[in-house]
Amino acid sequence: MIPLLTSVWTINHNAVGSTPCRRHEQGKVGQLMKSPRLKVTAAAVLSIVLIPTTFTQAQAAPAASQLTRASISSLATTAPNSGVHGDWTGEGTVDLMATRSDGTLWLYGGKGDGGIEPGVQVGYGWSSFTWQGSPGDINGDGRTDMYARRSDGTLWLYPGGGNGLLGRGKQVGSGWNTMTAIVTPGDYDLDGRPDLLARRADGTLHLYGSLVNGGLKYVRQIGTNWNIMRSIVGMGDLNGDKRGDLVAVHTGGWMYSYLATATGFTRGHQIGHAWTIKNLLTSPGDMDKDGRGDLIARSSDGTLWFYAGRADGHLTAGRQIGSGWKGMTRLF
């Protein structure tokens, strides 16, 4: 288990200078980083401070005055609950989470137009997990939560704190290492709760409903022959019927959209090709605030791309929003 935070730091939000913070503490899911831009004062007591010394975006590390979204949001003394799926910092904008190959967890604040701010490390020790994803608010507090699968097949719930951090994990399942894909579509069956989809080795797709205590209930099988897909992404609602829709990439590189119905999904509609060069796909939520889920994709060269979802299940042309993302193993 990841240890709980046992002490606090005292930081003045306005006293941003060149004095380094060299102390390290272990937190709920993070380790305090050495920062060249913070002064410790007695102005305000905060639960944790996480400011990186390097950034993985194409842009250079921002000046101190620019550390206002991903970093300063994580310093909030309160934990707002916007109720927006994918909003990890509580201000109403969808953010992006990423896990590096060294097991560290990073938060990239959303700009509200599909772009992201420079990253802030919010965790470590995640290399023992084989999947991470956010179905939305599981425990009913209005904050985005995370499911994660360990290498032993156990499934864990980590509640979002609304300030970019995660609470103590709780095991909610086992035997999930038999699943070859886990998907977070949002509310598929219109019961007001986030759902999970899981693909088994035989290619069948199965629906699991979430419970308020974080557990999952098996609902039914909703598809077959999904093992021909190299990637399956839950997009949330694309066509306005409130059901969670999907996009999927065939092993041949063709991309298809699948709109949810009461019994399964519509027949796949091809919306793209040559997607084999994109080796990591996710939909954090509605990143550009147009009411539809959007797609984030990493290319084999490490560049990061934003694709806005459209009501007909298609995606807009891609827009590059970052580079240097080869070291990331998971996005959500």
PDB file of N, CA and C in Angstrom, residues 151-250:
ATOM      1  N   SER A 151      -0.608  -5.832 -11.441  1.00  0.00           N
ATOM      2  CA  SER A 151      -0.119  -6.946 -12.244  1.00  0.00           C
ATOM      3  C   SER A 151      -0.642  -8.291 -11.760  1.00  0.00           C
ATOM      4  N   ASP A 152      -1.106  -8.364 -10.499  1.00  0.00           N
ATOM      5  CA  ASP A 152      -1.668  -9.614  -9.987  1.00  0.00           C
ATOM      6  C   ASP A 152      -3.140  -9.776 -10.334  1.00  0.00           C
ATOM      7  N   GLY A 153      -3.704  -8.825 -11.090  1.00  0.00           N
ATOM      8  CA  GLY A 153      -5.087  -8.907 -11.526  1.00  0.00           C
ATOM      9  C   GLY A 153      -6.096  -8.274 -10.595  1.00  0.00           C
ATOM     10  N   THR A 154      -5.653  -7.756  -9.450  1.00  0.00           N
ATOM     11  CA  THR A 154      -6.582  -7.084  -8.550  1.00  0.00           C
ATOM     12  C   THR A 154      -6.917  -5.700  -9.090  1.00  0.00           C
ATOM     13  N   LEU A 155      -8.168  -5.278  -8.861  1.00  0.00           N
ATOM     14  CA  LEU A 155      -8.646  -3.973  -9.313  1.00  0.00           C
ATOM     15  C   LEU A 155      -8.836  -3.086  -8.094  1.00  0.00           C
ATOM     16  N   TRP A 156      -8.373  -1.825  -8.201  1.00  0.00           N
ATOM     17  CA  TRP A 156      -8.378  -0.902  -7.065  1.00  0.00           C
ATOM     18  C   TRP A 156      -9.075   0.395  -7.442  1.00  0.00           C
ATOM     19  N   LEU A 157      -9.760   0.973  -6.472  1.00  0.00           N
ATOM     20  CA  LEU A 157     -10.370   2.289  -6.622  1.00  0.00           C
ATOM     21  C   LEU A 157      -9.561   3.306  -5.833  1.00  0.00           C
ATOM     22  N   TYR A 158      -9.207   4.420  -6.495  1.00  0.00           N
ATOM     23  CA  TYR A 158      -8.531   5.535  -5.849  1.00  0.00           C
ATOM     24  C   TYR A 158      -9.412   6.774  -5.993  1.00  0.00           C
ATOM     25  N   PRO A 159      -9.996   7.272  -4.905  1.00  0.00           N
ATOM     26  CA  PRO A 159     -10.884   8.430  -5.009  1.00  0.00           C
ATOM     27  C   PRO A 159     -10.105   9.712  -5.301  1.00  0.00           C
ATOM     28  N   GLY A 160     -10.638  10.525  -6.193  1.00  0.00           N
ATOM     29  CA  GLY A 160     -10.025  11.812  -6.477  1.00  0.00           C
ATOM     30  C   GLY A 160     -10.296  12.797  -5.362  1.00  0.00           C
ATOM     31  N   GLY A 161      -9.292  13.615  -5.051  1.00  0.00           N
ATOM     32  CA  GLY A 161      -9.434  14.587  -3.974  1.00  0.00           C
ATOM     33  C   GLY A 161      -9.951  15.938  -4.428  1.00  0.00           C
ATOM     34  N   GLY A 162     -10.071  16.146  -5.742  1.00  0.00           N
ATOM     35  CA  GLY A 162     -10.510  17.436  -6.246  1.00  0.00           C
ATOM     36  C   GLY A 162      -9.417  18.479  -6.278  1.00  0.00           C
ATOM     37  N   ASN A 163      -8.214  18.110  -5.856  1.00  0.00           N
ATOM     38  CA  ASN A 163      -7.070  19.033  -5.861  1.00  0.00           C
ATOM     39  C   ASN A 163      -5.892  18.458  -6.640  1.00  0.00           C
ATOM     40  N   GLY A 164      -6.153  17.482  -7.497  1.00  0.00           N
ATOM     41  CA  GLY A 164      -5.095  16.867  -8.287  1.00  0.00           C
ATOM     42  C   GLY A 164      -4.491  15.638  -7.643  1.00  0.00           C
ATOM     43  N   LEU A 165      -4.875  15.326  -6.415  1.00  0.00           N
ATOM     44  CA  LEU A 165      -4.316  14.194  -5.702  1.00  0.00           C
ATOM     45  C   LEU A 165      -5.338  13.074  -5.578  1.00  0.00           C
ATOM     46  N   LEU A 166      -4.864  11.903  -5.175  1.00  0.00           N
ATOM     47  CA  LEU A 166      -5.715  10.731  -5.013  1.00  0.00           C
ATOM     48  C   LEU A 166      -5.687  10.258  -3.570  1.00  0.00           C
ATOM     49  N   GLY A 167      -6.814   9.709  -3.105  1.00  0.00           N
ATOM     50  CA  GLY A 167      -6.889   9.160  -1.760  1.00  0.00           C
ATOM     51  C   GLY A 167      -6.369   7.745  -1.697  1.00  0.00           C
ATOM     52  N   ARG A 168      -6.495   7.142  -0.528  1.00  0.00           N
ATOM     53  CA  ARG A 168      -6.014   5.778  -0.304  1.00  0.00           C
ATOM     54  C   ARG A 168      -6.775   4.799  -1.193  1.00  0.00           C
ATOM     55  N   GLY A 169      -6.050   3.870  -1.804  1.00  0.00           N
ATOM     56  CA  GLY A 169      -6.670   2.890  -2.665  1.00  0.00           C
ATOM     57  C   GLY A 169      -7.414   1.814  -1.897  1.00  0.00           C
ATOM     58  N   LYS A 170      -8.461   1.273  -2.517  1.00  0.00           N
ATOM     59  CA  LYS A 170      -9.253   0.193  -1.939  1.00  0.00           C
ATOM     60  C   LYS A 170      -9.463  -0.872  -2.992  1.00  0.00           C
ATOM     61  N   GLN A 171      -9.147  -2.128  -2.660  1.00  0.00           N
ATOM     62  CA  GLN A 171      -9.354  -3.206  -3.618  1.00  0.00           C
ATOM     63  C   GLN A 171     -10.840  -3.450  -3.804  1.00  0.00           C
ATOM     64  N   VAL A 172     -11.256  -3.501  -5.095  1.00  0.00           N
ATOM     65  CA  VAL A 172     -12.678  -3.687  -5.398  1.00  0.00           C
ATOM     66  C   VAL A 172     -12.918  -4.872  -6.326  1.00  0.00           C
ATOM     67  N   GLY A 173     -11.850  -5.598  -6.667  1.00  0.00           N
ATOM     68  CA  GLY A 173     -12.035  -6.736  -7.556  1.00  0.00           C
ATOM     69  C   GLY A 173     -10.767  -7.552  -7.691  1.00  0.00           C
ATOM     70  N   SER A 174     -10.887  -8.724  -8.280  1.00  0.00           N
ATOM     71  CA  SER A 174      -9.745  -9.592  -8.557  1.00  0.00           C
ATOM     72  C   SER A 174     -10.024 -10.353  -9.846  1.00  0.00           C
ATOM     73  N   GLY A 175      -8.985 -10.966 -10.401  1.00  0.00           N
ATOM     74  CA  GLY A 175      -9.136 -11.738 -11.621  1.00  0.00           C
ATOM     75  C   GLY A 175      -9.208 -10.908 -12.889  1.00  0.00           C
ATOM     76  N   TRP A 176      -8.867  -9.637 -12.804  1.00  0.00           N
ATOM     77  CA  TRP A 176      -8.980  -8.758 -13.971  1.00  0.00           C
ATOM     78  C   TRP A 176      -7.799  -8.879 -14.925  1.00  0.00           C
ATOM     79  N   ASN A 177      -6.807  -9.708 -14.585  1.00  0.00           N
ATOM     80  CA  ASN A 177      -5.696  -9.920 -15.523  1.00  0.00           C
ATOM     81  C   ASN A 177      -6.102 -10.809 -16.688  1.00  0.00           C
ATOM     82  N   THR A 178      -7.318 -11.375 -16.647  1.00  0.00           N
ATOM     83  CA  THR A 178      -7.824 -12.141 -17.789  1.00  0.00           C
ATOM     84  C   THR A 178      -8.414 -11.231 -18.861  1.00  0.00           C
ATOM     85  N   MET A 179      -8.573  -9.952 -18.540  1.00  0.00           N
ATOM     86  CA  MET A 179      -9.138  -8.992 -19.491  1.00  0.00           C
ATOM     87  C   MET A 179      -8.035  -8.417 -20.367  1.00  0.00           C
ATOM     88  N   THR A 180      -8.255  -8.424 -21.673  1.00  0.00           N
ATOM     89  CA  THR A 180      -7.254  -7.914 -22.605  1.00  0.00           C
ATOM     90  C   THR A 180      -7.442  -6.430 -22.904  1.00  0.00           C
ATOM     91  N   ALA A 181      -8.551  -5.854 -22.478  1.00  0.00           N
ATOM     92  CA  ALA A 181      -8.783  -4.414 -22.605  1.00  0.00           C
ATOM     93  C   ALA A 181      -9.846  -4.017 -21.589  1.00  0.00           C
ATOM     94  N   ILE A 182      -9.655  -2.860 -20.976  1.00  0.00           N
ATOM     95  CA  ILE A 182     -10.638  -2.278 -20.068  1.00  0.00           C
ATOM     96  C   ILE A 182     -10.939  -0.875 -20.572  1.00  0.00           C
ATOM     97  N   VAL A 183     -12.224  -0.539 -20.657  1.00  0.00           N
ATOM     98  CA  VAL A 183     -12.658   0.702 -21.306  1.00  0.00           C
ATOM     99  C   VAL A 183     -13.584   1.473 -20.360  1.00  0.00           C
ATOM    100  N   THR A 184     -13.467   2.792 -20.356  1.00  0.00           N
ATOM    101  CA  THR A 184     -14.310   3.650 -19.516  1.00  0.00           C
ATOM    102  C   THR A 184     -15.194   4.513 -20.423  1.00  0.00           C
ATOM    103  N   PRO A 185     -16.397   4.040 -20.767  1.00  0.00           N
ATOM    104  CA  PRO A 185     -17.245   4.772 -21.707  1.00  0.00           C
ATOM    105  C   PRO A 185     -18.055   5.893 -21.084  1.00  0.00           C
ATOM    106  N   GLY A 186     -18.116   5.942 -19.739  1.00  0.00           N
ATOM    107  CA  GLY A 186     -19.049   6.838 -19.074  1.00  0.00           C
ATOM    108  C   GLY A 186     -20.270   6.049 -18.646  1.00  0.00           C
ATOM    109  N   ASP A 187     -21.440   6.654 -18.722  1.00  0.00           N
ATOM    110  CA  ASP A 187     -22.682   5.968 -18.355  1.00  0.00           C
ATOM    111  C   ASP A 187     -23.262   5.320 -19.611  1.00  0.00           C
ATOM    112  N   TYR A 188     -23.005   4.035 -19.791  1.00  0.00           N
ATOM    113  CA  TYR A 188     -23.477   3.341 -20.979  1.00  0.00           C
ATOM    114  C   TYR A 188     -24.975   3.052 -20.920  1.00  0.00           C
ATOM    115  N   ASP A 189     -25.469   2.598 -19.761  1.00  0.00           N
ATOM    116  CA  ASP A 189     -26.838   2.088 -19.676  1.00  0.00           C
ATOM    117  C   ASP A 189     -27.836   3.070 -19.076  1.00  0.00           C
ATOM    118  N   LEU A 190     -27.434   4.329 -18.905  1.00  0.00           N
ATOM    119  CA  LEU A 190     -28.332   5.407 -18.449  1.00  0.00           C
ATOM    120  C   LEU A 190     -28.920   5.149 -17.063  1.00  0.00           C
ATOM    121  N   ASP A 191     -28.137   4.518 -16.181  1.00  0.00           N
ATOM    122  CA  ASP A 191     -28.606   4.326 -14.814  1.00  0.00           C
ATOM    123  C   ASP A 191     -28.061   5.395 -13.873  1.00  0.00           C
ATOM    124  N   GLY A 192     -27.376   6.398 -14.450  1.00  0.00           N
ATOM    125  CA  GLY A 192     -26.822   7.475 -13.648  1.00  0.00           C
ATOM    126  C   GLY A 192     -25.496   7.154 -13.006  1.00  0.00           C
ATOM    127  N   ARG A 193     -24.899   6.005 -13.318  1.00  0.00           N
ATOM    128  CA  ARG A 193     -23.639   5.579 -12.739  1.00  0.00           C
ATOM    129  C   ARG A 193     -22.618   5.315 -13.848  1.00  0.00           C
ATOM    130  N   PRO A 194     -21.334   5.609 -13.608  1.00  0.00           N
ATOM    131  CA  PRO A 194     -20.301   5.264 -14.587  1.00  0.00           C
ATOM    132  C   PRO A 194     -20.171   3.754 -14.735  1.00  0.00           C
ATOM    133  N   ASP A 195     -19.824   3.301 -15.926  1.00  0.00           N
ATOM    134  CA  ASP A 195     -19.685   1.876 -16.215  1.00  0.00           C
ATOM    135  C   ASP A 195     -18.274   1.557 -16.695  1.00  0.00           C
ATOM    136  N   LEU A 196     -17.959   0.270 -16.691  1.00  0.00           N
ATOM    137  CA  LEU A 196     -16.736  -0.240 -17.300  1.00  0.00           C
ATOM    138  C   LEU A 196     -17.120  -1.265 -18.360  1.00  0.00           C
ATOM    139  N   LEU A 197     -16.332  -1.308 -19.428  1.00  0.00           N
ATOM    140  CA  LEU A 197     -16.416  -2.369 -20.415  1.00  0.00           C
ATOM    141  C   LEU A 197     -15.105  -3.143 -20.362  1.00  0.00           C
ATOM    142  N   ALA A 198     -15.188  -4.447 -20.486  1.00  0.00           N
ATOM    143  CA  ALA A 198     -13.978  -5.271 -20.449  1.00  0.00           C
ATOM    144  C   ALA A 198     -14.028  -6.304 -21.562  1.00  0.00           C
ATOM    145  N   ARG A 199     -12.902  -6.440 -22.265  1.00  0.00           N
ATOM    146  CA  ARG A 199     -12.788  -7.434 -23.329  1.00  0.00           C
ATOM    147  C   ARG A 199     -12.031  -8.652 -22.803  1.00  0.00           C
ATOM    148  N   ARG A 200     -12.618  -9.824 -23.002  1.00  0.00           N
ATOM    149  CA  ARG A 200     -11.975 -11.069 -22.603  1.00  0.00           C
ATOM    150  C   ARG A 200     -11.116 -11.606 -23.746  1.00  0.00           C
ATOM    151  N   ALA A 201     -10.320 -12.621 -23.452  1.00  0.00           N
ATOM    152  CA  ALA A 201      -9.394 -13.172 -24.437  1.00  0.00           C
ATOM    153  C   ALA A 201     -10.101 -13.744 -25.660  1.00  0.00           C
ATOM    154  N   ASP A 202     -11.352 -14.151 -25.508  1.00  0.00           N
ATOM    155  CA  ASP A 202     -12.095 -14.694 -26.647  1.00  0.00           C
ATOM    156  C   ASP A 202     -12.729 -13.605 -27.512  1.00  0.00           C
ATOM    157  N   GLY A 203     -12.473 -12.337 -27.181  1.00  0.00           N
ATOM    158  CA  GLY A 203     -12.977 -11.229 -27.978  1.00  0.00           C
ATOM    159  C   GLY A 203     -14.344 -10.717 -27.580  1.00  0.00           C
ATOM    160  N   THR A 204     -14.967 -11.343 -26.583  1.00  0.00           N
ATOM    161  CA  THR A 204     -16.273 -10.862 -26.137  1.00  0.00           C
ATOM    162  C   THR A 204     -16.112  -9.605 -25.282  1.00  0.00           C
ATOM    163  N   LEU A 205     -17.104  -8.723 -25.389  1.00  0.00           N
ATOM    164  CA  LEU A 205     -17.102  -7.467 -24.650  1.00  0.00           C
ATOM    165  C   LEU A 205     -18.203  -7.523 -23.603  1.00  0.00           C
ATOM    166  N   HIS A 206     -17.859  -7.108 -22.372  1.00  0.00           N
ATOM    167  CA  HIS A 206     -18.778  -7.272 -21.247  1.00  0.00           C
ATOM    168  C   HIS A 206     -18.956  -5.952 -20.500  1.00  0.00           C
ATOM    169  N   LEU A 207     -20.175  -5.753 -19.987  1.00  0.00           N
ATOM    170  CA  LEU A 207     -20.549  -4.527 -19.279  1.00  0.00           C
ATOM    171  C   LEU A 207     -20.539  -4.776 -17.774  1.00  0.00           C
ATOM    172  N   TYR A 208     -19.894  -3.844 -17.050  1.00  0.00           N
ATOM    173  CA  TYR A 208     -19.870  -3.866 -15.594  1.00  0.00           C
ATOM    174  C   TYR A 208     -20.359  -2.509 -15.085  1.00  0.00           C
ATOM    175  N   GLY A 209     -21.312  -2.534 -14.172  1.00  0.00           N
ATOM    176  CA  GLY A 209     -21.811  -1.305 -13.573  1.00  0.00           C
ATOM    177  C   GLY A 209     -21.090  -1.005 -12.273  1.00  0.00           C
ATOM    178  N   SER A 210     -20.883   0.264 -11.971  1.00  0.00           N
ATOM    179  CA  SER A 210     -20.195   0.652 -10.746  1.00  0.00           C
ATOM    180  C   SER A 210     -21.183   0.842  -9.603  1.00  0.00           C
ATOM    181  N   LEU A 211     -20.703   0.586  -8.385  1.00  0.00           N
ATOM    182  CA  LEU A 211     -21.473   0.783  -7.165  1.00  0.00           C
ATOM    183  C   LEU A 211     -20.886   1.955  -6.381  1.00  0.00           C
ATOM    184  N   VAL A 212     -21.685   2.545  -5.507  1.00  0.00           N
ATOM    185  CA  VAL A 212     -21.229   3.715  -4.750  1.00  0.00           C
ATOM    186  C   VAL A 212     -20.024   3.378  -3.869  1.00  0.00           C
ATOM    187  N   ASN A 213     -19.929   2.125  -3.402  1.00  0.00           N
ATOM    188  CA  ASN A 213     -18.802   1.742  -2.558  1.00  0.00           C
ATOM    189  C   ASN A 213     -17.548   1.434  -3.363  1.00  0.00           C
ATOM    190  N   GLY A 214     -17.610   1.623  -4.676  1.00  0.00           N
ATOM    191  CA  GLY A 214     -16.457   1.387  -5.540  1.00  0.00           C
ATOM    192  C   GLY A 214     -16.449   0.032  -6.197  1.00  0.00           C
ATOM    193  N   GLY A 215     -17.280  -0.883  -5.728  1.00  0.00           N
ATOM    194  CA  GLY A 215     -17.331  -2.202  -6.327  1.00  0.00           C
ATOM    195  C   GLY A 215     -17.989  -2.191  -7.695  1.00  0.00           C
ATOM    196  N   LEU A 216     -17.935  -3.336  -8.358  1.00  0.00           N
ATOM    197  CA  LEU A 216     -18.511  -3.474  -9.697  1.00  0.00           C
ATOM    198  C   LEU A 216     -19.471  -4.650  -9.726  1.00  0.00           C
ATOM    199  N   LYS A 217     -20.521  -4.534 -10.491  1.00  0.00           N
ATOM    200  CA  LYS A 217     -21.453  -5.631 -10.688  1.00  0.00           C
ATOM    201  C   LYS A 217     -21.449  -6.019 -12.164  1.00  0.00           C
ATOM    202  N   TYR A 218     -21.418  -7.321 -12.414  1.00  0.00           N
ATOM    203  CA  TYR A 218     -21.477  -7.784 -13.795  1.00  0.00           C
ATOM    204  C   TYR A 218     -22.902  -7.621 -14.313  1.00  0.00           C
ATOM    205  N   VAL A 219     -23.033  -7.057 -15.519  1.00  0.00           N
ATOM    206  CA  VAL A 219     -24.356  -6.834 -16.096  1.00  0.00           C
ATOM    207  C   VAL A 219     -24.639  -7.853 -17.191  1.00  0.00           C
ATOM    208  N   ARG A 220     -23.862  -7.808 -18.263  1.00  0.00           N
ATOM    209  CA  ARG A 220     -24.111  -8.756 -19.349  1.00  0.00           C
ATOM    210  C   ARG A 220     -23.044  -8.607 -20.434  1.00  0.00           C
ATOM    211  N   GLN A 221     -23.024  -9.546 -21.365  1.00  0.00           N
ATOM    212  CA  GLN A 221     -22.191  -9.456 -22.553  1.00  0.00           C
ATOM    213  C   GLN A 221     -22.879  -8.551 -23.566  1.00  0.00           C
ATOM    214  N   ILE A 222     -22.104  -7.663 -24.185  1.00  0.00           N
ATOM    215  CA  ILE A 222     -22.705  -6.738 -25.153  1.00  0.00           C
ATOM    216  C   ILE A 222     -22.002  -6.748 -26.504  1.00  0.00           C
ATOM    217  N   GLY A 223     -21.077  -7.670 -26.740  1.00  0.00           N
ATOM    218  CA  GLY A 223     -20.417  -7.706 -28.039  1.00  0.00           C
ATOM    219  C   GLY A 223     -19.525  -8.911 -28.218  1.00  0.00           C
ATOM    220  N   THR A 224     -19.182  -9.188 -29.477  1.00  0.00           N
ATOM    221  CA  THR A 224     -18.266 -10.276 -29.825  1.00  0.00           C
ATOM    222  C   THR A 224     -17.266  -9.764 -30.866  1.00  0.00           C
ATOM    223  N   ASN A 225     -16.202 -10.543 -31.070  1.00  0.00           N
ATOM    224  CA  ASN A 225     -15.199 -10.272 -32.110  1.00  0.00           C
ATOM    225  C   ASN A 225     -14.431  -8.963 -31.901  1.00  0.00           C
ATOM    226  N   TRP A 226     -14.328  -8.512 -30.674  1.00  0.00           N
ATOM    227  CA  TRP A 226     -13.586  -7.278 -30.404  1.00  0.00           C
ATOM    228  C   TRP A 226     -12.085  -7.515 -30.308  1.00  0.00           C
ATOM    229  N   ASN A 227     -11.640  -8.756 -30.437  1.00  0.00           N
ATOM    230  CA  ASN A 227     -10.194  -9.003 -30.382  1.00  0.00           C
ATOM    231  C   ASN A 227      -9.478  -8.596 -31.658  1.00  0.00           C
ATOM    232  N   ILE A 228     -10.210  -8.133 -32.669  1.00  0.00           N
ATOM    233  CA  ILE A 228      -9.561  -7.612 -33.878  1.00  0.00           C
ATOM    234  C   ILE A 228      -9.152  -6.153 -33.693  1.00  0.00           C
ATOM    235  N   MET A 229      -9.484  -5.574 -32.546  1.00  0.00           N
ATOM    236  CA  MET A 229      -9.159  -4.171 -32.281  1.00  0.00           C
ATOM    237  C   MET A 229      -7.894  -4.062 -31.437  1.00  0.00           C
ATOM    238  N   ARG A 230      -6.972  -3.237 -31.883  1.00  0.00           N
ATOM    239  CA  ARG A 230      -5.743  -3.022 -31.119  1.00  0.00           C
ATOM    240  C   ARG A 230      -5.936  -1.992 -30.025  1.00  0.00           C
ATOM    241  N   SER A 231      -6.935  -1.113 -30.173  1.00  0.00           N
ATOM    242  CA  SER A 231      -7.247  -0.101 -29.162  1.00  0.00           C
ATOM    243  C   SER A 231      -8.753   0.116 -29.125  1.00  0.00           C
ATOM    244  N   ILE A 232      -9.313   0.242 -27.927  1.00  0.00           N
ATOM    245  CA  ILE A 232     -10.723   0.582 -27.739  1.00  0.00           C
ATOM    246  C   ILE A 232     -10.771   1.734 -26.741  1.00  0.00           C
ATOM    247  N   VAL A 233     -11.444   2.815 -27.100  1.00  0.00           N
ATOM    248  CA  VAL A 233     -11.462   4.011 -26.265  1.00  0.00           C
ATOM    249  C   VAL A 233     -12.901   4.419 -25.958  1.00  0.00           C
ATOM    250  N   GLY A 234     -13.223   4.566 -24.683  1.00  0.00           N
ATOM    251  CA  GLY A 234     -14.514   5.112 -24.279  1.00  0.00           C
ATOM    252  C   GLY A 234     -14.514   6.616 -24.452  1.00  0.00           C
ATOM    253  N   MET A 235     -15.422   7.127 -25.274  1.00  0.00           N
ATOM    254  CA  MET A 235     -15.429   8.545 -25.628  1.00  0.00           C
ATOM    255  C   MET A 235     -16.449   9.367 -24.851  1.00  0.00           C
ATOM    256  N   GLY A 236     -17.248   8.737 -23.989  1.00  0.00           N
ATOM    257  CA  GLY A 236     -18.370   9.465 -23.430  1.00  0.00           C
ATOM    258  C   GLY A 236     -19.444   9.616 -24.502  1.00  0.00           C
ATOM    259  N   ASP A 237     -20.359  10.534 -24.311  1.00  0.00           N
ATOM    260  CA  ASP A 237     -21.469  10.708 -25.246  1.00  0.00           C
ATOM    261  C   ASP A 237     -21.043  11.574 -26.432  1.00  0.00           C
ATOM    262  N   LEU A 238     -21.136  11.004 -27.637  1.00  0.00           N
ATOM    263  CA  LEU A 238     -20.805  11.747 -28.849  1.00  0.00           C
ATOM    264  C   LEU A 238     -22.039  12.307 -29.553  1.00  0.00           C
ATOM    265  N   ASN A 239     -23.154  11.562 -29.552  1.00  0.00           N
ATOM    266  CA  ASN A 239     -24.299  11.937 -30.384  1.00  0.00           C
ATOM    267  C   ASN A 239     -25.474  12.541 -29.619  1.00  0.00           C
ATOM    268  N   GLY A 240     -25.273  12.854 -28.330  1.00  0.00           N
ATOM    269  CA  GLY A 240     -26.300  13.561 -27.593  1.00  0.00           C
ATOM    270  C   GLY A 240     -27.379  12.724 -26.948  1.00  0.00           C
ATOM    271  N   ASP A 241     -27.238  11.380 -26.952  1.00  0.00           N
ATOM    272  CA  ASP A 241     -28.261  10.533 -26.334  1.00  0.00           C
ATOM    273  C   ASP A 241     -27.907  10.150 -24.901  1.00  0.00           C
ATOM    274  N   LYS A 242     -26.806  10.697 -24.389  1.00  0.00           N
ATOM    275  CA  LYS A 242     -26.330  10.515 -23.018  1.00  0.00           C
ATOM    276  C   LYS A 242     -25.672   9.159 -22.759  1.00  0.00           C
ATOM    277  N   ARG A 243     -25.647   8.263 -23.734  1.00  0.00           N
ATOM    278  CA  ARG A 243     -24.975   6.976 -23.573  1.00  0.00           C
ATOM    279  C   ARG A 243     -23.495   7.088 -23.956  1.00  0.00           C
ATOM    280  N   GLY A 244     -22.659   6.292 -23.294  1.00  0.00           N
ATOM    281  CA  GLY A 244     -21.238   6.315 -23.577  1.00  0.00           C
ATOM    282  C   GLY A 244     -20.895   5.601 -24.866  1.00  0.00           C
ATOM    283  N   ASP A 245     -20.240   6.288 -25.797  1.00  0.00           N
ATOM    284  CA  ASP A 245     -19.885   5.748 -27.112  1.00  0.00           C
ATOM    285  C   ASP A 245     -18.407   5.358 -27.154  1.00  0.00           C
ATOM    286  N   LEU A 246     -18.009   4.693 -28.246  1.00  0.00           N
ATOM    287  CA  LEU A 246     -16.645   4.195 -28.387  1.00  0.00           C
ATOM    288  C   LEU A 246     -16.038   4.608 -29.722  1.00  0.00           C
ATOM    289  N   VAL A 247     -14.707   4.661 -29.753  1.00  0.00           N
ATOM    290  CA  VAL A 247     -13.950   4.577 -30.997  1.00  0.00           C
ATOM    291  C   VAL A 247     -12.950   3.441 -30.813  1.00  0.00           C
ATOM    292  N   ALA A 248     -12.622   2.763 -31.899  1.00  0.00           N
ATOM    293  CA  ALA A 248     -11.709   1.628 -31.816  1.00  0.00           C
ATOM    294  C   ALA A 248     -10.821   1.599 -33.055  1.00  0.00           C
ATOM    295  N   VAL A 249      -9.579   1.151 -32.859  1.00  0.00           N
ATOM    296  CA  VAL A 249      -8.623   1.042 -33.959  1.00  0.00           C
ATOM    297  C   VAL A 249      -8.388  -0.432 -34.270  1.00  0.00           C
ATOM    298  N   HIS A 250      -8.672  -0.811 -35.510  1.00  0.00           N
ATOM    299  CA  HIS A 250      -8.473  -2.176 -36.001  1.00  0.00           C
ATOM    300  C   HIS A 250      -6.977  -2.477 -36.089  1.00  0.00           C
TER     301      HIS A 250
END
